[in-house]
Coordinates of C-alpha atoms in Angstrom, one line a residue:
X734 CA 96.8 83.0 106.5
X735 CA 94.1 85.4 105.4
X736 CA 94.2 87.2 102.0
X737 CA 92.5 90.6 101.6
X738 CA 90.0 90.2 98.8
X739 CA 90.7 93.8 97.6
X740 CA 94.5 94.0 97.5
X741 CA 95.5 90.3 97.7
X742 CA 97.9 91.0 100.6
X743 CA 98.2 88.1 103.1
X744 CA 98.1 88.4 106.8
X745 CA 98.3 86.2 109.9
X746 CA 95.0 87.5 111.3
X747 CA 91.6 87.2 109.6
X748 CA 90.2 90.5 108.5
X749 CA 93.3 92.4 109.7
X750 CA 93.0 96.1 109.6
X751 CA 95.3 97.5 106.9
X752 CA 95.5 100.1 104.1
X753 CA 94.8 98.6 100.7
X754 CA 97.0 100.0 98.0
X755 CA 94.0 99.3 95.7
X756 CA 92.1 102.0 97.7
X757 CA 94.5 104.9 97.3
X758 CA 92.4 108.0 97.7
X759 CA 92.6 110.6 94.9
X760 CA 91.2 113.5 97.0
X761 CA 90.2 114.4 100.5
X762 CA 86.6 113.8 99.5
X763 CA 87.5 110.3 98.5
X764 CA 89.5 109.7 101.6
X765 CA 86.6 110.8 103.9
X766 CA 84.1 108.8 102.0
X767 CA 86.2 105.6 102.4
X768 CA 86.2 105.9 106.2
X769 CA 83.8 104.5 108.8
X770 CA 80.5 106.3 108.8
X771 CA 80.8 107.3 112.5
X772 CA 84.2 109.0 111.8
X773 CA 83.3 110.9 108.7
X774 CA 81.7 113.9 110.6
X775 CA 84.9 114.3 112.7
X776 CA 87.0 114.3 109.5
X777 CA 84.7 116.8 107.8
X778 CA 84.9 119.1 110.8
X779 CA 88.7 118.8 111.0
X780 CA 88.9 119.7 107.3
X781 CA 86.7 122.7 107.8
X782 CA 88.7 123.9 110.8
X783 CA 92.0 123.5 109.0
X784 CA 90.6 125.2 105.9
X785 CA 89.5 128.3 108.0
X786 CA 92.9 128.4 109.8
X787 CA 94.8 128.1 106.6
X788 CA 92.7 129.8 103.9
X789 CA 95.5 130.0 101.4
X790 CA 96.5 126.4 101.6
X791 CA 95.7 123.9 98.9
X792 CA 94.2 120.5 99.7
X793 CA 95.9 117.3 98.4
X794 CA 96.7 113.7 99.4
X795 CA 100.2 113.2 100.6
X796 CA 101.6 110.2 102.4
X797 CA 98.1 108.7 101.8
X798 CA 96.6 111.3 104.1
X799 CA 94.5 114.4 103.7
X800 CA 97.1 117.3 103.6
X801 CA 97.0 121.0 103.5
X802 CA 99.9 122.5 101.5
X803 CA 101.2 126.1 101.4
X804 CA 104.6 126.0 99.9
X805 CA 105.2 122.9 102.0
X806 CA 103.0 120.5 103.9
X807 CA 101.3 122.4 106.7
X808 CA 99.4 119.6 108.4
X809 CA 98.2 116.1 107.6
X810 CA 95.3 114.3 109.3
X811 CA 94.0 110.8 109.2
X812 CA 91.5 108.4 110.7
X813 CA 92.9 105.6 112.8
X814 CA 90.9 102.9 114.5
X815 CA 90.7 104.6 117.9
X816 CA 91.9 108.1 117.3
X817 CA 92.2 111.0 114.9
X818 CA 95.9 111.6 113.9
X819 CA 97.1 115.2 113.4
X820 CA 100.6 115.6 111.9
X821 CA 101.9 119.2 112.0
X822 CA 105.5 118.3 112.0
X823 CA 108.0 119.1 114.8
X824 CA 105.9 119.4 117.9
X825 CA 108.9 120.5 120.0
X826 CA 108.8 123.8 118.0
X827 CA 105.2 124.6 119.1
X828 CA 104.7 127.5 121.4
X829 CA 104.8 126.7 125.1
X830 CA 101.1 127.6 125.4
X831 CA 100.1 125.2 122.7
X832 CA 102.4 122.4 124.1
X833 CA 100.7 122.8 127.5
X834 CA 97.4 122.3 125.8
X835 CA 98.7 119.0 124.5
X836 CA 99.0 117.6 128.0
X837 CA 96.8 114.5 128.2
X838 CA 97.2 113.7 124.5
X839 CA 99.6 111.0 123.2
X840 CA 102.2 112.7 121.1
X841 CA 105.3 111.7 119.1
X842 CA 107.9 113.9 117.5
X843 CA 105.5 114.9 114.7
X844 CA 102.0 113.6 115.6
X845 CA 99.1 114.1 118.0
X846 CA 96.4 111.6 118.8
X847 CA 92.9 112.8 119.5
X848 CA 91.0 109.8 120.9
X849 CA 87.4 109.4 119.5
X850 CA 86.1 108.5 123.0
X851 CA 86.8 112.1 124.1
X852 CA 85.6 115.4 122.6
X853 CA 87.8 116.5 119.8
X854 CA 89.5 119.9 120.6
X855 CA 88.9 121.6 117.2
X856 CA 90.1 124.9 118.6
X857 CA 93.5 123.3 119.4
X858 CA 93.7 121.9 115.9
X859 CA 93.0 125.4 114.5
X860 CA 95.6 127.0 116.7
X861 CA 98.2 124.4 115.6
X862 CA 97.3 125.0 112.0
X863 CA 97.6 128.8 112.4
X864 CA 101.0 128.2 114.0
X865 CA 102.2 126.1 111.0
X866 CA 100.9 128.9 108.7
X867 CA 102.9 131.5 110.6
X868 CA 106.0 129.3 110.5
X869 CA 105.7 128.9 106.7
X870 CA 104.9 132.6 106.1
X871 CA 107.8 133.9 108.3
X872 CA 110.2 131.5 106.5
X873 CA 109.3 132.8 103.1

């Protein structure tokens, strides 16, 4: 058994990748600073793209992820080992045009994986964010 020196959790594998409760980010700046150096520029760009697509949204940490909030959570994003995760909620409600653009990406009910070994489609992330803003604004 291996024990993480930061959070004291024990794992079967030595140096197992995990989220330390001791490293809970207080802000998006903190979250990005805690990530691997090669991923930080991607996260900064995603933050910038979402901020432009949702100028009235507030930044916060929710579910341990950078989140943009505008009356409700619009979109979360996070760094994974091999991909960037974008969490806009119910993907089945996206427009047909946006869903077609997701072909080739791994998706779940509420998540999209953008692999680091391919160019990140920032325009797609912006369009998804704009869609979420429109959903929230139309619902109000």
